[in-house]
XYZ file of C-alpha atoms in Angstrom:
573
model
C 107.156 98.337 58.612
C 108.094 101.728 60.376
C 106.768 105.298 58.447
C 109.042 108.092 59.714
C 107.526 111.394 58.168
C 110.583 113.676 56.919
C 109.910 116.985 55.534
C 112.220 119.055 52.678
C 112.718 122.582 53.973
C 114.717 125.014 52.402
C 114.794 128.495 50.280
C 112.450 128.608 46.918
C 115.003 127.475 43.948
C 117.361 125.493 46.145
C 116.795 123.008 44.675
C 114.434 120.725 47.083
C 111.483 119.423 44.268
C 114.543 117.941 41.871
C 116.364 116.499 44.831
C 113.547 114.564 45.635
C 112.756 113.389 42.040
C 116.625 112.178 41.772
C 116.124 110.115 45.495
C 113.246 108.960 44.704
C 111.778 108.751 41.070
C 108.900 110.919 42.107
C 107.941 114.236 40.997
C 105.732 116.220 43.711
C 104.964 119.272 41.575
C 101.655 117.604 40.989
C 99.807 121.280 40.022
C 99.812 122.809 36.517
C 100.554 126.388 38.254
C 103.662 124.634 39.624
C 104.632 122.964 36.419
C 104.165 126.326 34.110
C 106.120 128.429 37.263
C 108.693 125.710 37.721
C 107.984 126.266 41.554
C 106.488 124.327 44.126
C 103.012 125.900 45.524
C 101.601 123.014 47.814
C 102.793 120.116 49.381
C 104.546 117.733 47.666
C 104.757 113.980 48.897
C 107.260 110.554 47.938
C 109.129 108.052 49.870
C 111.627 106.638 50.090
C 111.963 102.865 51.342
C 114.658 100.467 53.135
C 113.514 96.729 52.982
C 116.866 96.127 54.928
C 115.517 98.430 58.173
C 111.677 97.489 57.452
C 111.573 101.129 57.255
C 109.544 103.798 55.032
C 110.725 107.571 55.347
C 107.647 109.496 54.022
C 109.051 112.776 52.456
C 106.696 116.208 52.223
C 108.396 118.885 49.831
C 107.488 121.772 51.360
C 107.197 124.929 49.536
C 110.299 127.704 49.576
C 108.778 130.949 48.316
C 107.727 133.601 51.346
C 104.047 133.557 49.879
C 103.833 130.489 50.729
C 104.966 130.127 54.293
C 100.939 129.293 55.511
C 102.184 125.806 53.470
C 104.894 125.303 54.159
C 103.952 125.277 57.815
C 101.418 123.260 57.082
C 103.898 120.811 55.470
C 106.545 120.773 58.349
C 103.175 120.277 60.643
C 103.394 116.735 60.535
C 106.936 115.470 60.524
C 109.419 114.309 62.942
C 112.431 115.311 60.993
C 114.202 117.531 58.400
C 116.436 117.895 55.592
C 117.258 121.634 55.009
C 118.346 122.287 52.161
C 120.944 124.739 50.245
C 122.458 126.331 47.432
C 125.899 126.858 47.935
C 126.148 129.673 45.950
C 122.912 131.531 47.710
C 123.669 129.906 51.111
C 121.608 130.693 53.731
C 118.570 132.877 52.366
C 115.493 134.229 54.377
C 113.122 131.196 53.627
C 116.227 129.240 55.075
C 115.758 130.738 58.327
C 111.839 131.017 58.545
C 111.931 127.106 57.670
C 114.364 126.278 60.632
C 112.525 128.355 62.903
C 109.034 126.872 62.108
C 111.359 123.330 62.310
C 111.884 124.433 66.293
C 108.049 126.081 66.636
C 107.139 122.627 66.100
C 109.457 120.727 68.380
C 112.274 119.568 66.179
C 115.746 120.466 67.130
C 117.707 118.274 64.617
C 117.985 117.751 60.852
C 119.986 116.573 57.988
C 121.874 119.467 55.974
C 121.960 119.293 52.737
C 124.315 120.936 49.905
C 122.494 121.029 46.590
C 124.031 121.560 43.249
C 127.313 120.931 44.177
C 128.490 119.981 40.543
C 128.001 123.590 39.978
C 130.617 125.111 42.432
C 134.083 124.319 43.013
C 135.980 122.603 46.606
C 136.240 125.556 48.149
C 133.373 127.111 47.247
C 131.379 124.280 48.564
C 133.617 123.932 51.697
C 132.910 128.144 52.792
C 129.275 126.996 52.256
C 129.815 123.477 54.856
C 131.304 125.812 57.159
C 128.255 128.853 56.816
C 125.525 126.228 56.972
C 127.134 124.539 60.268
C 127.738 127.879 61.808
C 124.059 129.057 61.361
C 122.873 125.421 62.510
C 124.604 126.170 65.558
C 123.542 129.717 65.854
C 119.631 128.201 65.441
C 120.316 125.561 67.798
C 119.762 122.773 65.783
C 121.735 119.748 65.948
C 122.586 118.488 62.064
C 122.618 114.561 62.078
C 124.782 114.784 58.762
C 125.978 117.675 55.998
C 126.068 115.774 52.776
C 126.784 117.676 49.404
C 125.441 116.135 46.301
C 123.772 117.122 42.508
C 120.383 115.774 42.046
C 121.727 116.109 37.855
C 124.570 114.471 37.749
C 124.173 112.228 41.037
C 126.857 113.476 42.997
C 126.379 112.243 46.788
C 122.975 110.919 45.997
C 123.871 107.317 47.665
C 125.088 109.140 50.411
C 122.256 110.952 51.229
C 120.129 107.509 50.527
C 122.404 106.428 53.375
C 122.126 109.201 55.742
C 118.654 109.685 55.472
C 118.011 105.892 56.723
C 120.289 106.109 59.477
C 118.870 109.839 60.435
C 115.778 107.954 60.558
C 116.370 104.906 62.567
C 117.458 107.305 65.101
C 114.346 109.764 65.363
C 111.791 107.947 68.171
C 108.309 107.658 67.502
C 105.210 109.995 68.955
C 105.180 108.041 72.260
C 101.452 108.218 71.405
C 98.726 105.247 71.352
C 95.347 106.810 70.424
C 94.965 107.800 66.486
C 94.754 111.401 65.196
C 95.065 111.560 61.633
C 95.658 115.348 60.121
C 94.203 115.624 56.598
C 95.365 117.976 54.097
C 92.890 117.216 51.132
C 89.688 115.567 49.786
C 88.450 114.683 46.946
C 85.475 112.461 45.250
C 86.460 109.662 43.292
C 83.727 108.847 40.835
C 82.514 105.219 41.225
C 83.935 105.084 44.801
C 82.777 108.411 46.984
C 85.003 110.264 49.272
C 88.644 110.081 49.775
C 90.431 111.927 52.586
C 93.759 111.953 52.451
C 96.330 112.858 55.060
C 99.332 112.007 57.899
C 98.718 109.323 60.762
C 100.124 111.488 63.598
C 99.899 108.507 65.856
C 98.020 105.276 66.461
C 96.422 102.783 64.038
C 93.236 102.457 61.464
C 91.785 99.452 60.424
C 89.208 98.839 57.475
C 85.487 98.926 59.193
C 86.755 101.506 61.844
C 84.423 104.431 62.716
C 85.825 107.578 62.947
C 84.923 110.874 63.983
C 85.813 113.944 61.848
C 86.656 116.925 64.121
C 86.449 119.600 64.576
C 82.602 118.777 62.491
C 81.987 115.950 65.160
C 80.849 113.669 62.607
C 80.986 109.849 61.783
C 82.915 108.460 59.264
C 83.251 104.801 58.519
C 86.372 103.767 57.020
C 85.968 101.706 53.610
C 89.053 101.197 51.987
C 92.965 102.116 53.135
C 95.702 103.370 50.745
C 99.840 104.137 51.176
C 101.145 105.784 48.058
C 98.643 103.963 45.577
C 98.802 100.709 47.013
C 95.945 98.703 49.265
C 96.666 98.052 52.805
C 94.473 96.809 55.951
C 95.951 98.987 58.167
C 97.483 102.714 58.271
C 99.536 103.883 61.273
C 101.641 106.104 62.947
C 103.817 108.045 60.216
C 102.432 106.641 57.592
C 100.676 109.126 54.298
C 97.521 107.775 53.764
C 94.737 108.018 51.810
C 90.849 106.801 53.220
C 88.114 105.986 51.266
C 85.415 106.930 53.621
C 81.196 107.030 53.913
C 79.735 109.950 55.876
C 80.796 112.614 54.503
C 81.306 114.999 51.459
C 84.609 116.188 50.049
C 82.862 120.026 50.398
C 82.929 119.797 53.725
C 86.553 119.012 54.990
C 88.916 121.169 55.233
C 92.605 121.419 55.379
C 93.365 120.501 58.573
C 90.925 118.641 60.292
C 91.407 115.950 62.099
C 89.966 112.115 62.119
C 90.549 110.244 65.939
C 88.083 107.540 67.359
C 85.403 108.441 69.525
C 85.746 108.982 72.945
C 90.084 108.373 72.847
C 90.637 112.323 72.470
C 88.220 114.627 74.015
C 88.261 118.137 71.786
C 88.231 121.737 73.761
C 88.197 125.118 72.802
C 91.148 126.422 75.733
C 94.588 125.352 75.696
C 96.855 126.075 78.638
C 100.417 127.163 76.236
C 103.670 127.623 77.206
C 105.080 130.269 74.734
C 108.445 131.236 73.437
C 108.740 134.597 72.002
C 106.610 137.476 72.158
C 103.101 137.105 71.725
C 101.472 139.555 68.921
C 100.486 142.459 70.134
C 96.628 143.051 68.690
C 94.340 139.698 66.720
C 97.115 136.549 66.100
C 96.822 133.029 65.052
C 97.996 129.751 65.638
C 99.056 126.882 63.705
C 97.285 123.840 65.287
C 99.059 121.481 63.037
C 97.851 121.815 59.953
C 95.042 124.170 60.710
C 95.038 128.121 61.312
C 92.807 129.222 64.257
C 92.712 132.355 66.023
C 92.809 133.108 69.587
C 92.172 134.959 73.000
C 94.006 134.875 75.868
C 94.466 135.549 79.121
C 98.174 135.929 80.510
C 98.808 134.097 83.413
C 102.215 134.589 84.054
C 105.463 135.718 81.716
C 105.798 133.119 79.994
C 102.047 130.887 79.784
C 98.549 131.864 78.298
C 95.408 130.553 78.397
C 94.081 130.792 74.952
C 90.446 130.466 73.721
C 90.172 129.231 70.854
C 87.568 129.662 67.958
C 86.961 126.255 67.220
C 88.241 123.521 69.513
C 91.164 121.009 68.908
C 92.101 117.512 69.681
C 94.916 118.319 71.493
C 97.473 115.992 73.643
C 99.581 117.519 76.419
C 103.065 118.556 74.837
C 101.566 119.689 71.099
C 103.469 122.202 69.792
C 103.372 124.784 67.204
C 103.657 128.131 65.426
C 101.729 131.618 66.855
C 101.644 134.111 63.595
C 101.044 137.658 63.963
C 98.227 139.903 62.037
C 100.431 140.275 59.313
C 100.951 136.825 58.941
C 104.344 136.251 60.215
C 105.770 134.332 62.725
C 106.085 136.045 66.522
C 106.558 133.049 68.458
C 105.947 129.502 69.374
C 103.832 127.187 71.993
C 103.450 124.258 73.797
C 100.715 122.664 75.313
C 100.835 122.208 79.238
C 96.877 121.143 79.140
C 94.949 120.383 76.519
C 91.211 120.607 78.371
C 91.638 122.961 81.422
C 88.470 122.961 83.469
C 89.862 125.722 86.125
C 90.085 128.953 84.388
C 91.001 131.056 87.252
C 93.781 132.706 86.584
C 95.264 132.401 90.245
C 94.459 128.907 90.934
C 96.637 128.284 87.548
C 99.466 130.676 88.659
C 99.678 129.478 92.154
C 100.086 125.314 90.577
C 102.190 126.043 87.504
C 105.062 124.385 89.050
C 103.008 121.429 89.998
C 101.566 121.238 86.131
C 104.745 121.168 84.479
C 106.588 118.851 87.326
C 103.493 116.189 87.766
C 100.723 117.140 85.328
C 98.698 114.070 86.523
C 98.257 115.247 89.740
C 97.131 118.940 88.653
C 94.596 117.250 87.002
C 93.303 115.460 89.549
C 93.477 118.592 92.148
C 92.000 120.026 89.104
C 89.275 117.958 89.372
C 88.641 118.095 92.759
C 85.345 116.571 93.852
C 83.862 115.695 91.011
C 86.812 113.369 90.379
C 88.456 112.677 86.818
C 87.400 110.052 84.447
C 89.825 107.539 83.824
C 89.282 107.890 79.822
C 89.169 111.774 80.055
C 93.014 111.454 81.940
C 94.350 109.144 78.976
C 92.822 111.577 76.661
C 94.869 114.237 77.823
C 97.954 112.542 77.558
C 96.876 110.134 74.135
C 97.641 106.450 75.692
C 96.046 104.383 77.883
C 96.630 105.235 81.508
C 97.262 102.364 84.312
C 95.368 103.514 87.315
C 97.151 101.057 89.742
C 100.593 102.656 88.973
C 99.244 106.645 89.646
C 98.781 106.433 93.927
C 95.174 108.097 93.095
C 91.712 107.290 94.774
C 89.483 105.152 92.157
C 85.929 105.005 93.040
C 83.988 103.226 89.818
C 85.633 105.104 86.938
C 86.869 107.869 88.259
C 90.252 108.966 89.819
C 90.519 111.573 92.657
C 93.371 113.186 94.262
C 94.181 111.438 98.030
C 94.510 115.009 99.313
C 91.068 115.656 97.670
C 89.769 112.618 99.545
C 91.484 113.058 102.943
C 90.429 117.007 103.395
C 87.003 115.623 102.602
C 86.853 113.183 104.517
C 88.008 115.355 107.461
C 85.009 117.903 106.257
C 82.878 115.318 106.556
C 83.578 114.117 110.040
C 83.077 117.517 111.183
C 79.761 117.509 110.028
C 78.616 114.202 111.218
C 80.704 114.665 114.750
C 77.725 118.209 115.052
C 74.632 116.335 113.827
C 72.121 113.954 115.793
C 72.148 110.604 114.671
C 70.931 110.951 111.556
C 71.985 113.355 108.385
C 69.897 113.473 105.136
C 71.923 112.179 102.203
C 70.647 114.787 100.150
C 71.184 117.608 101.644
C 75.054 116.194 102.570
C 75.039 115.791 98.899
C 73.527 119.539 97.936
C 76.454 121.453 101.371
C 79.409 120.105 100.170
C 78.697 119.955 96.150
C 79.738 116.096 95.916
C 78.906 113.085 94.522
C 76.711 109.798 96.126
C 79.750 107.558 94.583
C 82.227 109.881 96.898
C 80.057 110.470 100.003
C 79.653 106.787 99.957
C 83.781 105.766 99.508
C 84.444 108.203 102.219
C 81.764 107.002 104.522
C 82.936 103.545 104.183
C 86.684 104.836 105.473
C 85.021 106.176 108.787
C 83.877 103.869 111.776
C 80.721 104.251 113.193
C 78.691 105.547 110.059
C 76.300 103.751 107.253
C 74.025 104.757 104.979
C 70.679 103.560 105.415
C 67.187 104.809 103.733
C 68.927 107.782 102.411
C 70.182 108.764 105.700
C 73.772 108.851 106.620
C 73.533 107.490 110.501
C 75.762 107.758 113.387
C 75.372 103.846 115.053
C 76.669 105.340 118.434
C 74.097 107.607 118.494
C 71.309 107.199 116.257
C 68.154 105.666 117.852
C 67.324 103.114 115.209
C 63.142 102.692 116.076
C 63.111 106.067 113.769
C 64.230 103.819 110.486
C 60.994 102.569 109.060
C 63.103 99.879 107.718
C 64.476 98.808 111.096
C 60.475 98.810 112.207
C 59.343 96.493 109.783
C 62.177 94.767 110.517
C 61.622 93.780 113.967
C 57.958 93.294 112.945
C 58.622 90.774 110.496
C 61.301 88.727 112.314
C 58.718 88.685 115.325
C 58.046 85.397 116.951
C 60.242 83.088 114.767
C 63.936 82.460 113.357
C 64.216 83.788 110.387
C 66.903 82.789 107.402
C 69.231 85.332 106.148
C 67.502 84.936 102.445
C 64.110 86.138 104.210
C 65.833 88.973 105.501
C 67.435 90.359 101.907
C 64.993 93.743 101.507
C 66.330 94.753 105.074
C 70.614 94.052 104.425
C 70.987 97.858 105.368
C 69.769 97.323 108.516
C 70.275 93.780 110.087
C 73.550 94.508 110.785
C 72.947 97.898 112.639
C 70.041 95.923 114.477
C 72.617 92.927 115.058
C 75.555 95.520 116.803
C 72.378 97.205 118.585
C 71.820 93.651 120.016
C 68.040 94.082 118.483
C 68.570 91.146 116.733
C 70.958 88.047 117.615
C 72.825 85.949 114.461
C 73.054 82.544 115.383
C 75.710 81.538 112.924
C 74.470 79.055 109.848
C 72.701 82.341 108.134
C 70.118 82.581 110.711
C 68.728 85.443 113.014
C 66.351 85.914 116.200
C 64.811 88.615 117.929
C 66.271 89.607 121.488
C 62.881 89.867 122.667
C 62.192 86.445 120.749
C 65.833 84.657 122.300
C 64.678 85.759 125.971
C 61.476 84.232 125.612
C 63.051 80.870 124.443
C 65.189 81.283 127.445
C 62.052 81.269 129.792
C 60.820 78.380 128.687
C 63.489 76.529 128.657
C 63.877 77.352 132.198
C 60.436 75.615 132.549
C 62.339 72.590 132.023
C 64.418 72.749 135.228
C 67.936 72.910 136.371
C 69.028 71.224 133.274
C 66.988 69.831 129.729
C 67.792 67.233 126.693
C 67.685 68.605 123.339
C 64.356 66.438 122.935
C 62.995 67.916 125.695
C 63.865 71.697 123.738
C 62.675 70.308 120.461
C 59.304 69.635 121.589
C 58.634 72.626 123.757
C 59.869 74.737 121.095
C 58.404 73.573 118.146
C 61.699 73.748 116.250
C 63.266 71.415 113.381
C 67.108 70.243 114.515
C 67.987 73.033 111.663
C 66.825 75.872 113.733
C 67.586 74.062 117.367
C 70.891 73.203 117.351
C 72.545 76.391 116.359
C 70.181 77.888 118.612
C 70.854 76.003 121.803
C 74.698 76.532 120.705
C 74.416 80.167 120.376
C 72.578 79.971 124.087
C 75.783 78.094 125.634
C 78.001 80.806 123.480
C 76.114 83.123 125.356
C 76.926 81.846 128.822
C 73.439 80.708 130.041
C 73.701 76.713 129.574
C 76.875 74.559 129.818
C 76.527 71.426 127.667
C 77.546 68.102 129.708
C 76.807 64.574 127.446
C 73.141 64.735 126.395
C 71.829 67.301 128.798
C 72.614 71.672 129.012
C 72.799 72.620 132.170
C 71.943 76.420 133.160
C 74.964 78.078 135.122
C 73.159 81.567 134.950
């Protein structure tokens, strides 16, 4: 089944609570305040299903009345559509338009429009009020999906709306989001059980048994038990109200707000790069991180984008969105997030790339990065899905990704270095100049001809005079006076093949290897032998086994020395 999360915004006393009782049999004025005021103080939550669609719409009633607004943003937080709602008779009221601007704060630029109490007016009455609502819808810039009129009393337009609503929903697209942040608006202890924390799956999935961690606390929760609306499931996701029986924590210490994800999927930070629209408050403000109110710092970095510091950090995804309130409580303007975890604060390395953040983010990130290179988990974290590193034209060395340009002006530094050096650089102090890691010096290295690391030592093999490796000493040493397999040799892989191009030591194919000192000694004797020898002749003046001979003698004619003709070699040189 799908969960589409639809809030109910609208004026205080048009009529929202009642509608949703009449859709859906549900009364979300849960409070006694709300039921002695006849007004709705919190959130308020139903559904409504459609077996036909596999479909749930999950409905929050969101509060009307001015003193509320701090809820009612926290209601419209959450959801990916709207039904506005109004009294003819009123029309459109102040509420009306804080509720469709908060609607566009958070990223929503459609709804459904609905008329309520329409038994109470006559045609033409209720047809100046279609044609006020669709003007101001316009005016807002919000696109309305339908304008039904109906009476939550006498059930006027109720089937309708039923209607509407499904298709409305069918049409709004998902989060385009794979790892699981779950926004929790209450706790509570239920006795006999423990702690229940209850809340709206943004995006992803929970299972029974899952560990989660609580931010922004950081702490560990393991997930016991799973409810929809009352009702046992296995699994909660994306859309979907839920409600978690949980061990790990206490109901005392969440708050309104916080947020559940899985470890490690999305990393939390306390500075958010924001695109805003409107005008930022001119002394303290706040903003609306979904459900939660934090304040802020920041640091203009051009017209139009901030980098704000938050006082607690966030699990933020690039393209959040969401509500900036002034002192006084009231809402200035609006943001979106161009990076959720910038690691370059400087204001003129931002300005100078803004283009290049909001036209290929990934690659700001990874210039962002620079040498130290950007975690493949950390780059999915930023954008809340798994990331396929083949399909992004980056450099992956282990787990991290780096920027080609990164690599190639590197690389370039690098071979300026080397090309000014004898034939030997320390690693470490490579390492300590140019503020890199082993991982990269290493990748790059491998790119250029010529150079190898050996003993901590990046070496030139043009120039370097190898008898200064201690390795390629003991080496020579311990190949001296025999053949020696390519399993004896396995402590001194760094340098055998160095030795080998230095013609120190000679591979005679099959995995073996001789000394040059060693080969020109076999050479004299054979010579001892005469104009030409039989391999029996070799064998026992040698002292060799056929498995050391042969490819010996064969690597000699390779060589040039000895042409073989029937049983006998025959030195041409």
């Amino acid at each position: 089944m799908r969960f589409v999360p639809v809030g109910i915004a609208g004026h205080v006393d048009h009529g929202k609570t009642t509608l949703v009782k009449a859709l859906t049999g549900i009364d979300t004025d849960r409070l006694p305040e709300e039921k002695r005021r006849g007004m709705s103080i919190d959130l308020g939550f139903a559904y409504l299903d459609y077996p036909e669609k596999g479909l749930r719409v999950e409905l929050i009633d969101i509060p009307g009345h001015e003193r509320f607004i701090k809820n009612a943003i926290a209601g419209l937080a959450c959801v990916r559509g709207v039904l506005l709602v109004v009294d003819p008779v009123e029309g459109v009221m102040p509420e009306t338009i804080k509720h469709t601007q908060l609607i566009k704060a958070f990223g929503i630029y459609h709804c459904v429009a609905v008329l309520t109490k329409a038994d109470r007016v006559d045609e033409e009455t209720l047809e100046l009020a279609r044609m006020e609502l669709s003007e101001f819808l316009k005016d807002m810039g919000l696109r309305a999906y339908g304008l039904c009129a109906v009476s939550a009393l006498s059930g006027i337009g109720l089937e309708e709306l039923k209607k509407t609503i499904g298709e409305y929903a069918e049409e709004i697209s998902g989060a385009g989001v794979e790892f699981l942040r779950i926004v929790l608006d209450s706790a509570f202890n239920v006795k006999g059980y423990g702690t229940v924390l209850r809340g709206s799956c943004l995006s992803g999935r929970v299972e029974e048994g899952d560990s989660l961690s609580l931010e922004p606390l950081g702490f560990e929760v393991r997930v016991k038990k799973i409810q929809n609306h009352g009702v046992f499931v296995k699994e909660g996701k994306e859309g979907e109200r839920l409600a978690l029986l949980v061990a790990g924590v206490e109901p005392s210490q969440v708050e309104r707000g916080f947020v559940l994800v899985k470890k490690g999927q999305i990393a939390k930070s306390r500075h958010l790069l924001v695109e805003v629209e409107g005008e930022m408050p001119k002394g303290e403000g706040s903003l609306f991180f979904y459900m939660r109110e934090i304040k802020f710092k920041r640091k203009k970095v051009s017209e139009k984008v901030y980098l704000l510091t938050l006082e607690e950090p966030v699990c933020a995804i690039l393209g959040d969105r969401g509500p900036i309130l002034d002192a006084s409580g009231q809402l200035c303007a609006s943001y979106r997030v161009i990076h959720p975890k910038p690691t370059v604060k400087r204001k003129r390395f931002i300005k100078e790339r803004l283009d290049f953040l909001k036209e290929d983010p990934i690659s700001y990130f990874l210039s962002e990065a620079g040498f130290r290179g950007l975690p493949l988990e950390v780059l999915g974290s930023l954008f809340g899905v798994h990331i396929n590193p083949s399909k992004l034209g980056a450099v992956r060395i282990g787990d991290k990704l780096f920027a080609p340009t990164v690599v190639e002006g590197l690389r370039e530094k690098l071979s300026a270095i080397l090309s000014t050096k004898g034939g030997f650089l320390p690693l470490e102090e490579l390492k300590s100049s140019l503020r890199v890691s082993e991982e990269l010096l290493k990748y790059i290295l491998s790119q250029l001809k010529g150079y190898r690391l050996v003993e901590g030592y990046i070496l030139d093999e043009r120039r370097a005079n190898l008898e200064e490796l201690e390795g390629f000493r003991e080496l020579l040493e311990f190949m001296k006076g025999s053949i020696k397999e390519e399993a004896e040799l396995e402590r001194f892989k760094e340098v055998l093949p160095l030795a080998v191009r230095k013609g120190k030591v000679h591979s005679l194919g099959e995995r073996l290897y001789i000394l040059d000192e060693d080969l020109k000694e076999v050479l004299s004797k054979l010579r001892s032998l005469g104009d030409s020898f039989e391999v029996q002749q070799a064998k026992a003046l040698l002292g060799l086994s056929r498995k050391y001979l042969i490819p010996l003698l064969e690597y000699i004619d390779y060589l040039g020395y000895t042409r073989r003709e029937g049983n006998f070699r025959r030195f041409i040189k």
